[in-house]
Amino acid sequence: MADQVPPRAFVAGFPVAHSRSPLIHGHWLAGHGIAGSYLRHEVRPDGLAAFVACLKDGSQAFVGGNITIPHKEAIFALADEADETARMIGVANTVWLDEGRLKATNTDAYGFAANLDQRHPGWDRGRTAVVLGAGGASRAVIHALVERGFASIRIANRTLARARHVSDRFGERVSAHPLEDLPDLLVAADLFVNTSSLGMQGGAVPEIDFSPMAAEAIVTDIVYVPLLTPILAQARAQGRTVADGLGMLLHQAVPGFEIWFGTRPAVTEELRNLVIADMDRHA
Ligand code: ATR
């Protein structure tokens, strides 16, 4: 019978070899004793439409999966239905088949908020947030901040026009600013989020003075390699509470697993340590 076939899910992207999603989902599958699988599936930049066609005709026997770089925007046009979260963010990362229709959502906003809920409960009592960067990751973070009721969300970006493009999408609580305004934007802010690629691959990071922020402010970075990014290291040296980005990766995987395999998994210290050990192995 068809429903006895073990469910198969995937992470599809190019490149896909370094994805840590198989480690995360494999840990949950084993822990819950589910006879399913979660596989890396390389889909070249021009191969997404053919892959989607295979998904829908059932020849791949997948229940759904994660869509990653470079396909996160293109999957929109190809999915039969993108939910409101994915439409707000403009990027999808999770798909599933529902009676032959391919549905898409974005779980990054959920992952961002759930990480802070777990590690810093009460973080969303803040009113003012500063978000550095204006790409797809920034839109997911801003969507979460709007949903959690932040009254003032200030985007600072090197290219002001991109920040404006994002702020226009989210309405009057979100404003756009040039990078040079960062010192003023940080005054009395409750939360700082780096969504830019500043500091990735060892690039130089400007000095940021976090001292004008509110007393209980949190500084977080969605980059998680290394765990203590240059921006978090600066904030910690200034005595600020910091939250690393690894939890966002772990939590964003939860809704997908539940959709594909029918069980809601937990983000535990054991899982976190498993991924950290993998990061250390590949450092
Ligand atoms: P993603 O979709 O993953 O968020 P992206 O769209 O490439 O990635 O966005 C990267 C962000 O990092 C952008 O906000 C980018 O600023 P620009 O919009 O001006 O390009 C920001 N960024 C990258 N390198 C930067 C640098 N050296 N200084 C400041 N901002 C930088």
PDB file of C-alpha atoms and ligand atoms in Angstrom:
ATOM      1  CA  MET A   1       0.000   0.000   0.000  1.00  0.00           C
ATOM      2  CA  ALA A   2       1.236   3.510  -0.881  1.00  0.00           C
ATOM      3  CA  ASP A   3       0.993   4.780   2.682  1.00  0.00           C
ATOM      4  CA  GLN A   4       3.442   2.152   3.882  1.00  0.00           C
ATOM      5  CA  VAL A   5       6.273   3.611   1.789  1.00  0.00           C
ATOM      6  CA  PRO A   6       8.671   5.396   4.195  1.00  0.00           C
ATOM      7  CA  PRO A   7       8.400   9.171   3.649  1.00  0.00           C
ATOM      8  CA  ARG A   8      11.344  10.779   1.878  1.00  0.00           C
ATOM      9  CA  ALA A   9      12.284  14.444   2.151  1.00  0.00           C
ATOM     10  CA  PHE A  10      15.150  16.426   0.604  1.00  0.00           C
ATOM     11  CA  VAL A  11      17.242  19.539   0.679  1.00  0.00           C
ATOM     12  CA  ALA A  12      17.549  20.793  -2.891  1.00  0.00           C
ATOM     13  CA  GLY A  13      20.122  23.389  -3.909  1.00  0.00           C
ATOM     14  CA  PHE A  14      23.417  24.049  -5.628  1.00  0.00           C
ATOM     15  CA  PRO A  15      25.804  23.539  -4.008  1.00  0.00           C
ATOM     16  CA  VAL A  16      24.166  21.327  -1.410  1.00  0.00           C
ATOM     17  CA  ALA A  17      27.066  19.250  -0.088  1.00  0.00           C
ATOM     18  CA  HIS A  18      27.641  21.474   2.958  1.00  0.00           C
ATOM     19  CA  SER A  19      24.019  21.623   4.121  1.00  0.00           C
ATOM     20  CA  ARG A  20      23.605  20.635   7.770  1.00  0.00           C
ATOM     21  CA  SER A  21      19.898  19.903   7.308  1.00  0.00           C
ATOM     22  CA  PRO A  22      20.463  16.127   6.755  1.00  0.00           C
ATOM     23  CA  LEU A  23      22.252  15.969  10.125  1.00  0.00           C
ATOM     24  CA  ILE A  24      19.374  17.753  11.878  1.00  0.00           C
ATOM     25  CA  HIS A  25      16.538  15.781  10.265  1.00  0.00           C
ATOM     26  CA  GLY A  26      18.487  12.517  10.516  1.00  0.00           C
ATOM     27  CA  HIS A  27      18.850  13.069  14.273  1.00  0.00           C
ATOM     28  CA  TRP A  28      15.106  13.621  14.641  1.00  0.00           C
ATOM     29  CA  LEU A  29      14.162  10.683  12.416  1.00  0.00           C
ATOM     30  CA  ALA A  30      16.350   8.346  14.479  1.00  0.00           C
ATOM     31  CA  GLY A  31      15.152   9.813  17.789  1.00  0.00           C
ATOM     32  CA  HIS A  32      11.493   9.345  16.874  1.00  0.00           C
ATOM     33  CA  GLY A  33      12.057   5.926  15.305  1.00  0.00           C
ATOM     34  CA  ILE A  34      10.583   7.089  11.991  1.00  0.00           C
ATOM     35  CA  ALA A  35      11.470   4.931   9.007  1.00  0.00           C
ATOM     36  CA  GLY A  36      11.836   7.937   6.728  1.00  0.00           C
ATOM     37  CA  SER A  37      14.777   9.638   5.084  1.00  0.00           C
ATOM     38  CA  TYR A  38      16.083  13.116   4.381  1.00  0.00           C
ATOM     39  CA  LEU A  39      18.543  13.401   1.503  1.00  0.00           C
ATOM     40  CA  ARG A  40      20.726  15.959  -0.205  1.00  0.00           C
ATOM     41  CA  HIS A  41      19.525  16.504  -3.772  1.00  0.00           C
ATOM     42  CA  GLU A  42      21.635  18.609  -6.093  1.00  0.00           C
ATOM     43  CA  VAL A  43      19.492  20.781  -8.354  1.00  0.00           C
ATOM     44  CA  ARG A  44      21.481  22.940 -10.753  1.00  0.00           C
ATOM     45  CA  PRO A  45      20.512  26.574 -11.343  1.00  0.00           C
ATOM     46  CA  ASP A  46      18.590  25.718 -14.530  1.00  0.00           C
ATOM     47  CA  GLY A  47      17.123  22.497 -13.151  1.00  0.00           C
ATOM     48  CA  LEU A  48      14.435  23.650 -10.723  1.00  0.00           C
ATOM     49  CA  ALA A  49      11.458  23.484 -13.091  1.00  0.00           C
ATOM     50  CA  ALA A  50      12.306  19.900 -14.081  1.00  0.00           C
ATOM     51  CA  PHE A  51      12.785  18.945 -10.419  1.00  0.00           C
ATOM     52  CA  VAL A  52       9.396  20.417  -9.490  1.00  0.00           C
ATOM     53  CA  ALA A  53       7.769  18.507 -12.357  1.00  0.00           C
ATOM     54  CA  CYS A  54       9.305  15.255 -11.022  1.00  0.00           C
ATOM     55  CA  LEU A  55       8.104  16.057  -7.510  1.00  0.00           C
ATOM     56  CA  LYS A  56       4.561  16.573  -8.718  1.00  0.00           C
ATOM     57  CA  ASP A  57       4.373  13.519 -10.950  1.00  0.00           C
ATOM     58  CA  GLY A  58       5.540  11.388  -8.014  1.00  0.00           C
ATOM     59  CA  SER A  59       8.539   9.888  -9.812  1.00  0.00           C
ATOM     60  CA  GLN A  60      10.850  11.018  -6.996  1.00  0.00           C
ATOM     61  CA  ALA A  61       8.484   9.746  -4.269  1.00  0.00           C
ATOM     62  CA  PHE A  62       9.275  12.730  -2.065  1.00  0.00           C
ATOM     63  CA  VAL A  63       6.777  14.140   0.455  1.00  0.00           C
ATOM     64  CA  GLY A  64       8.519  17.515   0.379  1.00  0.00           C
ATOM     65  CA  GLY A  65      11.719  19.195   1.391  1.00  0.00           C
ATOM     66  CA  ASN A  66      13.848  22.273   1.838  1.00  0.00           C
ATOM     67  CA  ILE A  67      14.758  24.544  -1.036  1.00  0.00           C
ATOM     68  CA  THR A  68      18.002  26.417  -0.624  1.00  0.00           C
ATOM     69  CA  ILE A  69      20.413  28.604  -2.607  1.00  0.00           C
ATOM     70  CA  PRO A  70      20.001  29.527  -5.472  1.00  0.00           C
ATOM     71  CA  HIS A  71      16.335  28.499  -5.722  1.00  0.00           C
ATOM     72  CA  LYS A  72      14.619  30.222  -2.779  1.00  0.00           C
ATOM     73  CA  GLU A  73      13.025  32.952  -4.906  1.00  0.00           C
ATOM     74  CA  ALA A  74      12.399  30.882  -8.031  1.00  0.00           C
ATOM     75  CA  ILE A  75      10.400  28.283  -6.108  1.00  0.00           C
ATOM     76  CA  PHE A  76       7.662  30.872  -5.748  1.00  0.00           C
ATOM     77  CA  ALA A  77       6.843  31.043  -9.376  1.00  0.00           C
ATOM     78  CA  LEU A  78       6.867  27.263  -9.546  1.00  0.00           C
ATOM     79  CA  ALA A  79       4.898  26.361  -6.406  1.00  0.00           C
ATOM     80  CA  ASP A  80       1.140  26.048  -6.803  1.00  0.00           C
ATOM     81  CA  GLU A  81       0.566  27.916  -3.575  1.00  0.00           C
ATOM     82  CA  ALA A  82       2.816  30.049  -1.340  1.00  0.00           C
ATOM     83  CA  ASP A  83       1.402  30.894   2.093  1.00  0.00           C
ATOM     84  CA  GLU A  84       1.157  34.429   3.467  1.00  0.00           C
ATOM     85  CA  THR A  85       4.472  34.222   5.349  1.00  0.00           C
ATOM     86  CA  ALA A  86       6.365  33.256   2.200  1.00  0.00           C
ATOM     87  CA  ARG A  87       4.602  35.962   0.204  1.00  0.00           C
ATOM     88  CA  MET A  88       5.503  38.632   2.792  1.00  0.00           C
ATOM     89  CA  ILE A  89       9.148  37.578   2.827  1.00  0.00           C
ATOM     90  CA  GLY A  90       9.336  36.940  -0.903  1.00  0.00           C
ATOM     91  CA  VAL A  91      11.399  33.796  -0.409  1.00  0.00           C
ATOM     92  CA  ALA A  92      10.410  30.193   0.361  1.00  0.00           C
ATOM     93  CA  ASN A  93      12.560  27.498   1.967  1.00  0.00           C
ATOM     94  CA  THR A  94      10.108  24.657   2.654  1.00  0.00           C
ATOM     95  CA  VAL A  95       7.778  22.807   0.259  1.00  0.00           C
ATOM     96  CA  TRP A  96       5.427  19.859   0.471  1.00  0.00           C
ATOM     97  CA  LEU A  97       2.960  18.007  -1.688  1.00  0.00           C
ATOM     98  CA  ASP A  98      -0.706  18.185  -0.806  1.00  0.00           C
ATOM     99  CA  GLU A  99      -2.972  16.156  -3.086  1.00  0.00           C
ATOM    100  CA  GLY A 100      -0.641  16.719  -6.022  1.00  0.00           C
ATOM    101  CA  ARG A 101      -0.233  20.441  -5.389  1.00  0.00           C
ATOM    102  CA  LEU A 102       3.141  21.844  -4.383  1.00  0.00           C
ATOM    103  CA  LYS A 103       2.809  24.196  -1.399  1.00  0.00           C
ATOM    104  CA  ALA A 104       5.543  26.530  -0.128  1.00  0.00           C
ATOM    105  CA  THR A 105       6.291  28.441   3.060  1.00  0.00           C
ATOM    106  CA  ASN A 106       9.195  30.205   4.723  1.00  0.00           C
ATOM    107  CA  THR A 107      10.231  28.962   8.160  1.00  0.00           C
ATOM    108  CA  ASP A 108      13.123  31.401   8.759  1.00  0.00           C
ATOM    109  CA  ALA A 109      10.966  33.999  10.513  1.00  0.00           C
ATOM    110  CA  TYR A 110       9.604  31.281  12.804  1.00  0.00           C
ATOM    111  CA  GLY A 111      13.157  29.974  13.411  1.00  0.00           C
ATOM    112  CA  PHE A 112      14.487  33.408  14.270  1.00  0.00           C
ATOM    113  CA  ALA A 113      11.766  34.082  16.852  1.00  0.00           C
ATOM    114  CA  ALA A 114      11.728  30.550  18.294  1.00  0.00           C
ATOM    115  CA  ASN A 115      15.480  30.678  18.917  1.00  0.00           C
ATOM    116  CA  LEU A 116      15.159  33.876  20.946  1.00  0.00           C
ATOM    117  CA  ASP A 117      12.055  32.510  22.719  1.00  0.00           C
ATOM    118  CA  GLN A 118      14.098  29.521  23.849  1.00  0.00           C
ATOM    119  CA  ARG A 119      17.317  31.274  24.816  1.00  0.00           C
ATOM    120  CA  HIS A 120      16.092  34.715  25.904  1.00  0.00           C
ATOM    121  CA  PRO A 121      12.410  34.479  26.880  1.00  0.00           C
ATOM    122  CA  GLY A 122      10.832  37.936  27.004  1.00  0.00           C
ATOM    123  CA  TRP A 123      13.054  39.267  24.196  1.00  0.00           C
ATOM    124  CA  ASP A 124       9.927  40.383  22.349  1.00  0.00           C
ATOM    125  CA  ARG A 125       8.872  42.766  25.097  1.00  0.00           C
ATOM    126  CA  GLY A 126      11.271  45.232  23.433  1.00  0.00           C
ATOM    127  CA  ARG A 127       9.832  48.003  21.271  1.00  0.00           C
ATOM    128  CA  THR A 128      12.737  49.102  19.109  1.00  0.00           C
ATOM    129  CA  ALA A 129      14.901  46.931  16.864  1.00  0.00           C
ATOM    130  CA  VAL A 130      17.774  47.735  14.536  1.00  0.00           C
ATOM    131  CA  VAL A 131      18.322  45.350  11.622  1.00  0.00           C
ATOM    132  CA  LEU A 132      21.585  45.503   9.688  1.00  0.00           C
ATOM    133  CA  GLY A 133      21.185  44.343   6.078  1.00  0.00           C
ATOM    134  CA  ALA A 134      18.362  44.289   3.547  1.00  0.00           C
ATOM    135  CA  GLY A 135      18.472  40.925   1.736  1.00  0.00           C
ATOM    136  CA  GLY A 136      16.146  37.916   1.931  1.00  0.00           C
ATOM    137  CA  ALA A 137      17.308  37.018   5.431  1.00  0.00           C
ATOM    138  CA  SER A 138      16.553  40.547   6.588  1.00  0.00           C
ATOM    139  CA  ARG A 139      12.971  40.268   5.301  1.00  0.00           C
ATOM    140  CA  ALA A 140      12.423  37.072   7.310  1.00  0.00           C
ATOM    141  CA  VAL A 141      13.730  38.724  10.494  1.00  0.00           C
ATOM    142  CA  ILE A 142      11.627  41.851   9.919  1.00  0.00           C
ATOM    143  CA  HIS A 143       8.513  39.757   9.334  1.00  0.00           C
ATOM    144  CA  ALA A 144       9.098  38.088  12.725  1.00  0.00           C
ATOM    145  CA  LEU A 145       9.667  41.437  14.450  1.00  0.00           C
ATOM    146  CA  VAL A 146       6.487  42.915  12.965  1.00  0.00           C
ATOM    147  CA  GLU A 147       4.508  39.854  14.066  1.00  0.00           C
ATOM    148  CA  ARG A 148       5.933  40.088  17.598  1.00  0.00           C
ATOM    149  CA  GLY A 149       4.767  43.683  17.872  1.00  0.00           C
ATOM    150  CA  PHE A 150       7.974  45.732  17.718  1.00  0.00           C
ATOM    151  CA  ALA A 151       6.870  49.350  17.329  1.00  0.00           C
ATOM    152  CA  SER A 152       9.943  50.664  15.533  1.00  0.00           C
ATOM    153  CA  ILE A 153      12.101  48.526  13.260  1.00  0.00           C
ATOM    154  CA  ARG A 154      15.026  50.394  11.728  1.00  0.00           C
ATOM    155  CA  ILE A 155      16.858  48.897   8.768  1.00  0.00           C
ATOM    156  CA  ALA A 156      20.424  50.100   8.229  1.00  0.00           C
ATOM    157  CA  ASN A 157      21.980  49.103   4.938  1.00  0.00           C
ATOM    158  CA  ARG A 158      24.973  49.996   2.790  1.00  0.00           C
ATOM    159  CA  THR A 159      22.630  50.478  -0.181  1.00  0.00           C
ATOM    160  CA  LEU A 160      19.809  52.706   1.029  1.00  0.00           C
ATOM    161  CA  ALA A 161      17.561  51.888  -1.925  1.00  0.00           C
ATOM    162  CA  ARG A 162      17.503  48.205  -0.923  1.00  0.00           C
ATOM    163  CA  ALA A 163      16.570  49.113   2.650  1.00  0.00           C
ATOM    164  CA  ARG A 164      13.733  51.291   1.290  1.00  0.00           C
ATOM    165  CA  HIS A 165      12.550  48.465  -0.890  1.00  0.00           C
ATOM    166  CA  VAL A 166      12.232  46.267   2.219  1.00  0.00           C
ATOM    167  CA  SER A 167      10.681  48.937   4.457  1.00  0.00           C
ATOM    168  CA  ASP A 168       8.049  49.736   1.798  1.00  0.00           C
ATOM    169  CA  ARG A 169       6.968  46.127   1.952  1.00  0.00           C
ATOM    170  CA  PHE A 170       6.311  46.090   5.672  1.00  0.00           C
ATOM    171  CA  GLY A 171       4.530  49.380   6.367  1.00  0.00           C
ATOM    172  CA  GLU A 172       5.003  52.306   8.687  1.00  0.00           C
ATOM    173  CA  ARG A 173       6.633  50.566  11.658  1.00  0.00           C
ATOM    174  CA  VAL A 174       9.664  49.783   9.484  1.00  0.00           C
ATOM    175  CA  SER A 175      12.061  52.531   8.369  1.00  0.00           C
ATOM    176  CA  ALA A 176      15.118  52.602   6.074  1.00  0.00           C
ATOM    177  CA  HIS A 177      18.451  54.272   6.867  1.00  0.00           C
ATOM    178  CA  PRO A 178      21.990  54.502   5.501  1.00  0.00           C
ATOM    179  CA  LEU A 179      24.727  52.617   7.359  1.00  0.00           C
ATOM    180  CA  GLU A 180      26.247  55.892   8.579  1.00  0.00           C
ATOM    181  CA  ASP A 181      23.161  56.467  10.763  1.00  0.00           C
ATOM    182  CA  LEU A 182      23.786  53.329  12.804  1.00  0.00           C
ATOM    183  CA  PRO A 183      25.122  55.146  15.912  1.00  0.00           C
ATOM    184  CA  ASP A 184      21.932  57.241  16.137  1.00  0.00           C
ATOM    185  CA  LEU A 185      19.645  54.301  15.365  1.00  0.00           C
ATOM    186  CA  LEU A 186      21.100  52.295  18.241  1.00  0.00           C
ATOM    187  CA  VAL A 187      20.152  54.865  20.888  1.00  0.00           C
ATOM    188  CA  ALA A 188      17.786  53.124  23.365  1.00  0.00           C
ATOM    189  CA  ALA A 189      17.237  50.192  20.975  1.00  0.00           C
ATOM    190  CA  ASP A 190      16.210  46.872  22.587  1.00  0.00           C
ATOM    191  CA  LEU A 191      17.474  44.516  19.885  1.00  0.00           C
ATOM    192  CA  PHE A 192      20.194  44.512  17.235  1.00  0.00           C
ATOM    193  CA  VAL A 193      20.164  41.875  14.494  1.00  0.00           C
ATOM    194  CA  ASN A 194      22.913  41.396  11.943  1.00  0.00           C
ATOM    195  CA  THR A 195      21.448  39.923   8.760  1.00  0.00           C
ATOM    196  CA  SER A 196      24.211  41.235   6.497  1.00  0.00           C
ATOM    197  CA  SER A 197      27.115  39.182   5.282  1.00  0.00           C
ATOM    198  CA  LEU A 198      29.527  41.499   7.085  1.00  0.00           C
ATOM    199  CA  GLY A 199      32.238  39.430   8.748  1.00  0.00           C
ATOM    200  CA  MET A 200      31.517  36.293   6.767  1.00  0.00           C
ATOM    201  CA  GLN A 201      34.584  34.600   5.296  1.00  0.00           C
ATOM    202  CA  GLY A 202      36.790  36.688   7.547  1.00  0.00           C
ATOM    203  CA  GLY A 203      35.877  40.046   5.958  1.00  0.00           C
ATOM    204  CA  ALA A 204      36.531  43.260   7.877  1.00  0.00           C
ATOM    205  CA  VAL A 205      33.798  44.485  10.215  1.00  0.00           C
ATOM    206  CA  PRO A 206      33.507  48.125  11.290  1.00  0.00           C
ATOM    207  CA  GLU A 207      33.588  48.980  14.987  1.00  0.00           C
ATOM    208  CA  ILE A 208      30.065  49.228  16.361  1.00  0.00           C
ATOM    209  CA  ASP A 209      29.461  50.984  19.687  1.00  0.00           C
ATOM    210  CA  PHE A 210      26.541  49.162  21.346  1.00  0.00           C
ATOM    211  CA  SER A 211      26.692  51.271  24.526  1.00  0.00           C
ATOM    212  CA  PRO A 212      23.805  53.621  23.553  1.00  0.00           C
ATOM    213  CA  MET A 213      21.397  50.646  23.448  1.00  0.00           C
ATOM    214  CA  ALA A 214      18.871  49.987  26.231  1.00  0.00           C
ATOM    215  CA  ALA A 215      20.259  48.391  29.418  1.00  0.00           C
ATOM    216  CA  GLU A 216      18.791  44.924  28.760  1.00  0.00           C
ATOM    217  CA  ALA A 217      19.366  44.972  24.992  1.00  0.00           C
ATOM    218  CA  ILE A 218      20.163  41.804  23.066  1.00  0.00           C
ATOM    219  CA  VAL A 219      22.587  41.619  20.138  1.00  0.00           C
ATOM    220  CA  THR A 220      22.117  38.719  17.733  1.00  0.00           C
ATOM    221  CA  ASP A 221      23.542  37.569  14.418  1.00  0.00           C
ATOM    222  CA  ILE A 222      21.916  35.167  11.991  1.00  0.00           C
ATOM    223  CA  VAL A 223      25.339  34.019  10.801  1.00  0.00           C
ATOM    224  CA  TYR A 224      26.413  30.984  12.877  1.00  0.00           C
ATOM    225  CA  VAL A 225      29.859  30.163  11.496  1.00  0.00           C
ATOM    226  CA  PRO A 226      31.734  30.978  13.624  1.00  0.00           C
ATOM    227  CA  LEU A 227      29.309  30.811  16.547  1.00  0.00           C
ATOM    228  CA  LEU A 228      30.788  33.966  18.013  1.00  0.00           C
ATOM    229  CA  THR A 229      30.829  36.198  14.923  1.00  0.00           C
ATOM    230  CA  PRO A 230      32.970  39.357  14.859  1.00  0.00           C
ATOM    231  CA  ILE A 231      29.855  41.449  15.579  1.00  0.00           C
ATOM    232  CA  LEU A 232      28.836  39.270  18.545  1.00  0.00           C
ATOM    233  CA  ALA A 233      32.410  39.319  19.839  1.00  0.00           C
ATOM    234  CA  GLN A 234      32.359  43.123  19.828  1.00  0.00           C
ATOM    235  CA  ALA A 235      29.014  43.200  21.621  1.00  0.00           C
ATOM    236  CA  ARG A 236      30.117  40.692  24.246  1.00  0.00           C
ATOM    237  CA  ALA A 237      33.338  42.621  24.885  1.00  0.00           C
ATOM    238  CA  GLN A 238      31.101  45.627  25.565  1.00  0.00           C
ATOM    239  CA  GLY A 239      29.145  43.641  28.155  1.00  0.00           C
ATOM    240  CA  ARG A 240      26.056  43.072  26.005  1.00  0.00           C
ATOM    241  CA  THR A 241      23.819  39.988  26.065  1.00  0.00           C
ATOM    242  CA  VAL A 242      24.408  38.100  22.820  1.00  0.00           C
ATOM    243  CA  ALA A 243      22.512  35.325  21.015  1.00  0.00           C
ATOM    244  CA  ASP A 244      24.214  33.310  18.285  1.00  0.00           C
ATOM    245  CA  GLY A 245      22.479  32.299  15.064  1.00  0.00           C
ATOM    246  CA  LEU A 246      22.754  28.516  15.312  1.00  0.00           C
ATOM    247  CA  GLY A 247      19.400  28.199  17.057  1.00  0.00           C
ATOM    248  CA  MET A 248      17.682  29.861  14.089  1.00  0.00           C
ATOM    249  CA  LEU A 249      19.005  27.111  11.809  1.00  0.00           C
ATOM    250  CA  LEU A 250      17.774  24.417  14.208  1.00  0.00           C
ATOM    251  CA  HIS A 251      14.347  25.923  14.860  1.00  0.00           C
ATOM    252  CA  GLN A 252      13.611  26.751  11.202  1.00  0.00           C
ATOM    253  CA  ALA A 253      13.795  23.003  10.533  1.00  0.00           C
ATOM    254  CA  VAL A 254      10.987  22.152  12.991  1.00  0.00           C
ATOM    255  CA  PRO A 255       7.898  23.072  10.894  1.00  0.00           C
ATOM    256  CA  GLY A 256       9.181  21.209   7.832  1.00  0.00           C
ATOM    257  CA  PHE A 257       9.851  18.027   9.783  1.00  0.00           C
ATOM    258  CA  GLU A 258       6.357  18.175  11.258  1.00  0.00           C
ATOM    259  CA  ILE A 259       4.754  18.668   7.839  1.00  0.00           C
ATOM    260  CA  TRP A 260       6.682  15.828   6.157  1.00  0.00           C
ATOM    261  CA  PHE A 261       6.891  13.281   8.962  1.00  0.00           C
ATOM    262  CA  GLY A 262       3.869  14.108  11.134  1.00  0.00           C
ATOM    263  CA  THR A 263       5.705  14.638  14.432  1.00  0.00           C
ATOM    264  CA  ARG A 264       6.844  17.903  15.957  1.00  0.00           C
ATOM    265  CA  PRO A 265      10.512  17.547  16.988  1.00  0.00           C
ATOM    266  CA  ALA A 266      12.300  19.404  19.780  1.00  0.00           C
ATOM    267  CA  VAL A 267      15.408  21.566  19.561  1.00  0.00           C
ATOM    268  CA  THR A 268      17.585  20.187  22.350  1.00  0.00           C
ATOM    269  CA  GLU A 269      21.098  20.855  23.639  1.00  0.00           C
ATOM    270  CA  GLU A 270      21.980  17.405  22.317  1.00  0.00           C
ATOM    271  CA  LEU A 271      21.050  18.477  18.768  1.00  0.00           C
ATOM    272  CA  ARG A 272      22.863  21.788  19.152  1.00  0.00           C
ATOM    273  CA  ASN A 273      26.015  20.007  20.324  1.00  0.00           C
ATOM    274  CA  LEU A 274      25.774  17.548  17.438  1.00  0.00           C
ATOM    275  CA  VAL A 275      25.797  20.397  14.923  1.00  0.00           C
ATOM    276  CA  ILE A 276      28.583  22.229  16.767  1.00  0.00           C
ATOM    277  CA  ALA A 277      30.697  19.052  16.656  1.00  0.00           C
ATOM    278  CA  ASP A 278      30.076  18.858  12.890  1.00  0.00           C
ATOM    279  CA  MET A 279      31.070  22.515  12.505  1.00  0.00           C
ATOM    280  CA  ASP A 280      34.282  21.821  14.444  1.00  0.00           C
ATOM    281  CA  ARG A 281      35.055  18.829  12.213  1.00  0.00           C
ATOM    282  CA  HIS A 282      34.739  20.968   9.083  1.00  0.00           C
ATOM    283  CA  ALA A 283      36.361  24.135  10.454  1.00  0.00           C
TER     284      ALA A 283
HETATM  285  P1  ATR B   1      20.590  37.303   1.904  1.00  0.00           P
HETATM  286  O1  ATR B   1      19.501  37.116   0.901  1.00  0.00           O
HETATM  287  O2  ATR B   1      21.187  36.020   2.419  1.00  0.00           O
HETATM  288  O3  ATR B   1      20.171  38.195   3.032  1.00  0.00           O
HETATM  289  P2  ATR B   1      21.948  39.262   0.213  1.00  0.00           P
HETATM  290  O4  ATR B   1      20.684  39.569  -0.507  1.00  0.00           O
HETATM  291  O5  ATR B   1      23.196  39.043  -0.597  1.00  0.00           O
HETATM  292  O6  ATR B   1      21.829  37.967   1.132  1.00  0.00           O
HETATM  293  O7  ATR B   1      22.201  40.427   1.271  1.00  0.00           O
HETATM  294  C1  ATR B   1      23.399  40.614   1.910  1.00  0.00           C
HETATM  295  C2  ATR B   1      23.330  41.849   2.806  1.00  0.00           C
HETATM  296  O8  ATR B   1      24.635  42.083   3.351  1.00  0.00           O
HETATM  297  C3  ATR B   1      22.941  43.113   2.074  1.00  0.00           C
HETATM  298  O9  ATR B   1      22.178  43.928   2.955  1.00  0.00           O
HETATM  299  C4  ATR B   1      24.292  43.752   1.764  1.00  0.00           C
HETATM  300  O10 ATR B   1      24.272  45.148   1.585  1.00  0.00           O
HETATM  301  P3  ATR B   1      23.872  45.774   0.131  1.00  0.00           P
HETATM  302  O11 ATR B   1      22.385  45.702   0.034  1.00  0.00           O
HETATM  303  O12 ATR B   1      24.389  47.154   0.197  1.00  0.00           O
HETATM  304  O13 ATR B   1      24.572  44.909  -0.875  1.00  0.00           O
HETATM  305  C5  ATR B   1      25.036  43.414   3.040  1.00  0.00           C
HETATM  306  N1  ATR B   1      26.487  43.479   2.884  1.00  0.00           N
HETATM  307  C6  ATR B   1      27.275  42.577   2.255  1.00  0.00           C
HETATM  308  N2  ATR B   1      28.580  42.968   2.314  1.00  0.00           N
HETATM  309  C7  ATR B   1      28.604  44.136   2.998  1.00  0.00           C
HETATM  310  C8  ATR B   1      29.647  45.054   3.401  1.00  0.00           C
HETATM  311  N3  ATR B   1      30.928  44.799   3.103  1.00  0.00           N
HETATM  312  N4  ATR B   1      29.312  46.147   4.103  1.00  0.00           N
HETATM  313  C9  ATR B   1      28.015  46.388   4.407  1.00  0.00           C
HETATM  314  N5  ATR B   1      26.981  45.575   4.063  1.00  0.00           N
HETATM  315  C10 ATR B   1      27.269  44.481   3.368  1.00  0.00           C
END
